[in-house]
Amino acid sequence: VDWKRSGDYEDIIYETGEGIAKITINRPERRNAFRPTTLFELRAAFEAARDDGEVGVIILTGAGTEAFCSGGDQKIRGDDGYVGPDGIGRLNVLDLQIQIRRLPKPVVAMVAGYAVGGGHVLHVCCDLTIAADNAVFGQTGPKVGSFDGGYGAWLLAETVGLKKAREIWYLCRFYNAAEAEAMGLVNKVVPLAELEAETVQWCREMLDKSPLALRMLKGAINAVSDGAAGMQQFAGDATLLYYMSEEAQEGRDAFKEKRRPDFSRFPRRP
Ligand code: 2NE
């Protein structure tokens, strides 16, 4: 892909090409750990990708080959969260997790090296994960005085099963790519040198498909586990489809033309 870089970011790289947006966490010297600035920028980049009508699929990855993301930056962790230049402690990765879940386009985690701690949760939140053979997965919270009881816990359990999720969190072991594939944590493992080509191939296959069908499927699959918030998203998609129908447009047109709406030509389906 001939990636075109855009945006003025400090901690991330935002690129687009061939209908794909690639968002790269760019703090390799800290194994791509995130700080508040990283997350503000990731949120802006995901928003840009959502709004861009040319973009159908999004890749989330980390710079270099050592890490996808090592979670919250422990060196700037204060007593009530991760502290940025404004001196305020934040856990703003939770907002990013929700944004990835709600974004109506597939998000693919492209993982080389470590996906651990809050970085592991990010890949769990992505729709698909393609891993290099050097990938390492795991949670570290109980070792460093942290935990993610939201998506990090129950979405992980939904993905790998309750017993395995408890093992991952309680023991804080690391798992290699083959082990992750065996437990259904990743979709495909490839040699490191083929990681981007393989991920792009998966993106191209999705780009060939009906965007509305993919949108509805993402919403439907997430609605089951996101409860009322998931239903709200799915209901919004139902409204979108309804707005696109002549039946809904008759209501709108009648209002604008100051006449009674005529819905008589629309069937009352069984
Ligand atoms: C990732 C891992 C296993 C890599 O190990 P290795 O041996 O390959 O590299 P090394 O030397 O540990 O790391 C390279 C540099 O990156 C920094 C290291 O400190 C080191 O820099 P120097 O000290 O040599 O200058 N680095 C790596 N990870 C960092 C991090 N997360 N924060 C700040 N600096 C980091 C190994 O580095 C590791 O285990 N990292 C820590 C993983 C971790 O515990 N993450 C936080 C989990 S909690 C969390 O993310 C979270 C949550 O649970 C809930 C809400 C929000 C966040």
Coordinates of C-alpha atoms and ligand atoms in Angstrom, one line a residue:
V1 CA 0.0 0.0 0.0
D2 CA 1.3 3.5 -0.9
W3 CA 0.5 5.0 2.6
K4 CA -0.2 8.7 2.7
R5 CA 0.6 10.2 6.1
S6 CA -1.6 13.0 7.5
G7 CA -2.4 14.9 10.7
D8 CA 0.0 16.5 13.1
Y9 CA 0.6 13.9 15.9
E10 CA 3.3 13.5 18.5
D11 CA 2.7 9.9 19.7
I12 CA 1.0 8.2 16.8
I13 CA 1.2 8.0 13.0
Y14 CA -2.0 8.3 10.9
E15 CA -1.9 7.0 7.3
T16 CA -4.4 6.0 4.7
G17 CA -4.3 4.1 1.4
E18 CA -6.5 1.9 -0.7
G19 CA -9.5 2.4 1.6
I20 CA -7.5 1.4 4.7
A21 CA -6.6 3.7 7.6
K22 CA -3.5 2.6 9.5
I23 CA -3.0 4.0 13.0
T24 CA 0.4 3.3 14.6
I25 CA 1.3 3.9 18.2
N26 CA 4.7 5.5 17.9
R27 CA 6.6 5.2 21.2
P28 CA 8.8 2.2 20.5
E29 CA 11.3 3.3 23.2
R30 CA 8.7 2.5 25.7
R31 CA 7.3 -0.6 23.9
N32 CA 4.5 1.7 22.6
A33 CA 3.1 2.3 26.1
F34 CA 0.4 4.9 26.0
R35 CA 0.1 8.1 28.0
P36 CA -2.8 10.6 28.0
T37 CA -1.5 12.4 24.9
T38 CA -1.2 9.1 23.0
L39 CA -4.9 8.3 23.7
F40 CA -6.1 11.8 22.8
E41 CA -4.4 11.4 19.5
L42 CA -5.6 7.8 19.0
R43 CA -9.2 9.0 19.6
A44 CA -8.7 11.8 17.1
A45 CA -7.3 9.4 14.5
F46 CA -10.1 6.9 14.9
E47 CA -12.6 9.7 14.6
A48 CA -10.9 10.8 11.3
A49 CA -11.0 7.3 10.0
R50 CA -14.7 7.0 11.0
D51 CA -15.6 10.2 9.2
D52 CA -13.5 9.5 6.1
G53 CA -15.9 8.0 3.5
E54 CA -13.0 6.5 1.6
V55 CA -11.9 4.4 4.6
G56 CA -13.6 1.1 5.0
V57 CA -11.3 -0.8 7.4
I58 CA -8.9 0.4 10.1
I59 CA -5.6 -1.2 11.2
L60 CA -4.3 -0.5 14.7
T61 CA -0.6 -1.3 15.2
G62 CA 2.6 -0.4 17.0
A63 CA 5.8 1.1 15.7
G64 CA 8.7 -1.3 15.3
T65 CA 8.7 -5.1 15.8
E66 CA 9.2 -5.2 19.5
A67 CA 5.7 -4.3 20.6
F68 CA 2.1 -3.7 19.6
C69 CA 1.5 -1.9 22.9
S70 CA 2.7 -2.4 26.5
G71 CA -0.3 -0.7 28.1
G72 CA -0.3 2.3 30.3
D73 CA 3.0 4.1 30.7
Q74 CA 4.0 3.2 34.2
K75 CA 6.6 6.0 34.4
I76 CA 3.9 8.7 34.2
R77 CA 1.4 6.9 36.3
G78 CA 0.3 9.1 39.2
D79 CA -1.8 8.2 42.2
D80 CA -5.1 8.4 40.4
G81 CA -4.3 7.6 36.8
Y82 CA -1.9 8.4 34.0
V83 CA -0.7 12.0 34.2
G84 CA -0.2 14.2 31.2
P85 CA 1.1 17.8 30.8
D86 CA -2.0 19.2 32.5
G87 CA -1.2 17.3 35.7
I88 CA -4.6 15.5 35.6
G89 CA -4.7 11.7 36.2
R90 CA -6.6 9.9 33.6
L91 CA -7.7 6.4 32.5
N92 CA -8.7 7.6 29.0
V93 CA -7.9 4.3 27.4
L94 CA -11.4 3.2 28.4
D95 CA -12.8 5.9 26.1
L96 CA -10.7 4.5 23.2
Q97 CA -11.9 0.9 23.9
I98 CA -15.5 2.1 23.6
Q99 CA -14.8 4.1 20.5
I100 CA -13.3 1.0 18.8
R101 CA -16.3 -1.1 19.7
R102 CA -18.8 1.5 18.5
L103 CA -16.9 2.4 15.3
P104 CA -19.0 1.0 12.4
K105 CA -16.1 -0.2 10.4
P106 CA -13.9 -3.3 11.1
V107 CA -10.8 -2.6 13.2
V108 CA -7.9 -5.0 12.8
A109 CA -5.1 -5.3 15.4
M110 CA -1.8 -5.9 13.6
V111 CA 0.4 -7.3 16.4
A112 CA 4.2 -7.8 16.3
G113 CA 5.9 -8.3 19.6
Y114 CA 4.3 -7.6 23.0
A115 CA 0.6 -6.9 23.3
V116 CA 0.4 -6.8 27.1
G117 CA -1.5 -5.0 29.9
G118 CA -3.8 -2.3 28.5
G119 CA -2.2 -3.0 25.1
H120 CA -3.6 -6.5 25.3
V121 CA -7.0 -5.2 26.1
L122 CA -6.9 -2.9 23.0
H123 CA -6.3 -5.9 20.7
V124 CA -9.1 -7.8 22.5
C125 CA -11.4 -4.8 21.6
C126 CA -10.5 -4.9 18.0
D127 CA -12.7 -6.9 15.6
L128 CA -9.8 -9.1 14.3
T129 CA -6.2 -9.7 15.2
I130 CA -3.4 -10.7 12.9
A131 CA -0.2 -11.6 14.7
A132 CA 3.4 -12.0 13.8
D133 CA 5.2 -15.2 15.0
N134 CA 7.1 -13.1 17.5
A135 CA 3.9 -11.8 19.2
V136 CA 3.5 -12.2 22.9
F137 CA 0.2 -11.8 24.7
G138 CA -0.8 -11.3 28.3
Q139 CA -2.1 -9.2 31.2
T140 CA 0.1 -7.8 33.8
G141 CA -2.3 -5.8 36.0
P142 CA -2.1 -7.8 39.2
K143 CA 1.8 -7.6 39.0
V144 CA 1.9 -3.8 38.6
G145 CA -1.1 -2.8 40.7
S146 CA -3.8 -2.5 38.1
F147 CA -6.7 -4.4 36.5
D148 CA -9.3 -3.9 33.7
G149 CA -12.6 -5.2 34.9
G150 CA -14.4 -4.0 31.8
Y151 CA -13.7 -5.2 28.3
G152 CA -10.4 -6.5 29.6
A153 CA -12.2 -9.0 31.8
W154 CA -15.5 -10.1 30.3
L155 CA -14.7 -9.5 26.6
L156 CA -11.6 -11.5 27.1
A157 CA -13.7 -14.2 28.8
E158 CA -16.1 -14.1 25.9
T159 CA -13.2 -14.6 23.5
V160 CA -11.2 -17.3 25.2
G161 CA -13.6 -18.7 27.7
L162 CA -13.9 -18.1 31.5
K163 CA -11.3 -20.5 32.7
K164 CA -8.6 -19.2 30.3
A165 CA -9.5 -15.6 31.0
R166 CA -9.1 -16.2 34.8
E167 CA -5.8 -17.9 34.1
I168 CA -4.6 -15.0 32.0
W169 CA -5.5 -12.5 34.7
Y170 CA -4.7 -14.4 37.9
L171 CA -1.3 -15.7 36.9
C172 CA -0.1 -12.9 34.5
R173 CA 1.6 -15.4 32.3
F174 CA 2.7 -14.5 28.8
Y175 CA 1.6 -16.6 25.8
N176 CA 3.3 -16.9 22.4
A177 CA 1.5 -16.5 19.1
A178 CA 0.8 -20.2 18.6
E179 CA -0.7 -20.4 22.1
A180 CA -2.8 -17.4 21.4
E181 CA -4.0 -18.8 18.1
A182 CA -4.9 -22.1 19.8
M183 CA -7.1 -20.3 22.4
G184 CA -8.9 -18.2 19.7
L185 CA -7.3 -15.0 20.8
V186 CA -6.0 -14.2 17.3
N187 CA -7.3 -14.9 13.8
K188 CA -4.0 -15.8 12.1
V189 CA -0.3 -16.0 12.8
V190 CA 2.2 -15.3 10.1
P191 CA 6.0 -14.8 9.9
L192 CA 7.0 -11.3 11.0
A193 CA 8.1 -10.3 7.5
E194 CA 4.6 -11.0 6.1
L195 CA 2.6 -9.3 8.9
E196 CA 1.6 -6.2 7.0
A197 CA 1.0 -7.9 3.7
E198 CA -1.3 -10.5 5.4
T199 CA -3.2 -7.9 7.3
V200 CA -3.7 -5.8 4.2
Q201 CA -4.9 -8.9 2.4
W202 CA -7.6 -9.4 5.1
C203 CA -8.5 -5.7 4.8
R204 CA -8.9 -6.0 1.0
E205 CA -11.2 -9.0 1.4
M206 CA -13.4 -7.0 3.8
L207 CA -13.3 -3.9 1.5
D208 CA -14.8 -6.1 -1.3
K209 CA -17.8 -6.8 0.9
S210 CA -21.0 -4.8 1.5
P211 CA -20.1 -2.0 4.0
L212 CA -23.6 -1.9 5.4
A213 CA -23.6 -5.6 5.9
L214 CA -20.3 -5.4 7.8
R215 CA -21.6 -2.5 9.8
M216 CA -24.7 -4.4 10.8
L217 CA -22.7 -7.5 11.7
K218 CA -20.3 -5.6 13.9
G219 CA -23.2 -3.9 15.7
A220 CA -25.1 -7.2 16.0
I221 CA -22.1 -9.2 17.4
N222 CA -21.2 -6.4 19.8
A223 CA -24.8 -5.8 20.9
V224 CA -25.1 -9.1 22.6
S225 CA -22.2 -8.3 25.0
D226 CA -22.6 -4.5 25.2
G227 CA -26.1 -4.8 26.6
A228 CA -28.2 -1.6 26.4
A229 CA -25.3 0.4 25.0
G230 CA -24.9 -2.2 22.2
M231 CA -28.6 -2.2 21.5
Q232 CA -28.6 1.6 21.3
Q233 CA -25.9 1.4 18.6
F234 CA -27.7 -1.3 16.8
A235 CA -31.0 0.6 17.0
G236 CA -29.2 3.6 15.5
D237 CA -28.2 1.5 12.6
A238 CA -31.8 0.3 12.2
T239 CA -32.8 4.0 12.1
L240 CA -30.1 4.6 9.5
L241 CA -31.6 1.8 7.3
Y242 CA -35.1 3.2 7.8
Y243 CA -34.1 6.7 6.8
M244 CA -32.8 5.2 3.6
S245 CA -36.2 3.8 2.7
E246 CA -38.9 5.5 0.6
E247 CA -41.3 4.9 3.5
A248 CA -39.3 7.1 5.9
Q249 CA -38.6 9.7 3.2
E250 CA -42.4 10.0 2.6
G251 CA -42.8 11.1 6.3
R252 CA -40.0 13.7 5.9
D253 CA -41.3 15.0 2.5
A254 CA -44.8 15.3 3.8
F255 CA -43.6 17.5 6.7
K256 CA -41.6 19.7 4.4
E257 CA -44.5 20.0 1.9
K258 CA -47.0 20.7 4.7
R259 CA -49.3 17.8 3.7
R260 CA -50.6 14.7 5.3
P261 CA -48.2 11.8 4.8
D262 CA -49.4 9.0 2.5
F263 CA -48.0 5.7 3.7
S264 CA -50.7 3.7 1.9
R265 CA -48.4 2.4 -0.8
F266 CA -46.1 0.7 1.8
P267 CA -46.9 -2.9 2.7
R268 CA -47.9 -4.0 6.1
R269 CA -45.7 -7.0 6.0
P270 CA -46.5 -10.2 7.9
Ligands
2NE1 C1 6.6 -5.1 27.5 C2 7.7 -5.8 28.3 C3 7.3 -7.3 28.6 C4 8.9 -5.8 27.3 O1 10.0 -6.3 27.9 P1 11.5 -6.1 27.2 O2 12.4 -6.9 28.1 O3 11.4 -6.5 25.8 O4 11.8 -4.6 27.3 P2 12.0 -3.6 28.5 O5 13.5 -3.4 28.7 O6 11.3 -4.1 29.7 O7 11.4 -2.3 28.0 C5 12.0 -1.4 27.1 C6 11.8 0.0 27.6 O8 10.4 0.3 27.6 C7 10.0 0.6 28.8 C8 10.9 -0.1 29.8 O9 10.9 0.6 31.1 C9 12.3 0.1 29.1 O10 12.8 1.4 29.2 P3 14.0 1.7 30.2 O11 13.5 1.6 31.6 O12 15.1 0.7 29.9 O13 14.4 3.1 29.9 N1 8.6 0.2 29.0 C10 8.1 -1.0 28.6 N2 6.8 -1.0 29.0 C11 6.5 0.1 29.6 C12 5.3 0.6 30.2 N3 4.2 0.0 30.2 N4 5.4 1.9 30.8 C13 6.6 2.6 30.8 N5 7.7 2.1 30.2 C14 7.7 0.9 29.6 C15 8.1 -5.1 29.6 O14 8.6 -3.9 29.3 C16 6.9 -4.9 30.5 O15 6.5 -5.8 31.2 N6 6.3 -3.7 30.5 C17 5.3 -3.3 31.4 C18 3.9 -3.9 31.0 C19 2.8 -3.4 31.9 O16 2.8 -3.8 33.1 N7 2.0 -2.5 31.5 C20 1.0 -1.8 32.3 C21 -0.2 -2.7 32.6 S1 -1.6 -1.8 33.4 C22 -2.4 -1.1 32.1 O17 -1.9 -1.0 31.0 C23 -3.7 -0.5 32.3 C24 -4.7 -1.2 33.0 O18 -4.5 -2.4 33.6 C25 -6.0 -0.6 33.2 C26 -6.2 0.6 32.7 C27 -5.2 1.3 32.0 C28 -4.0 0.7 31.8

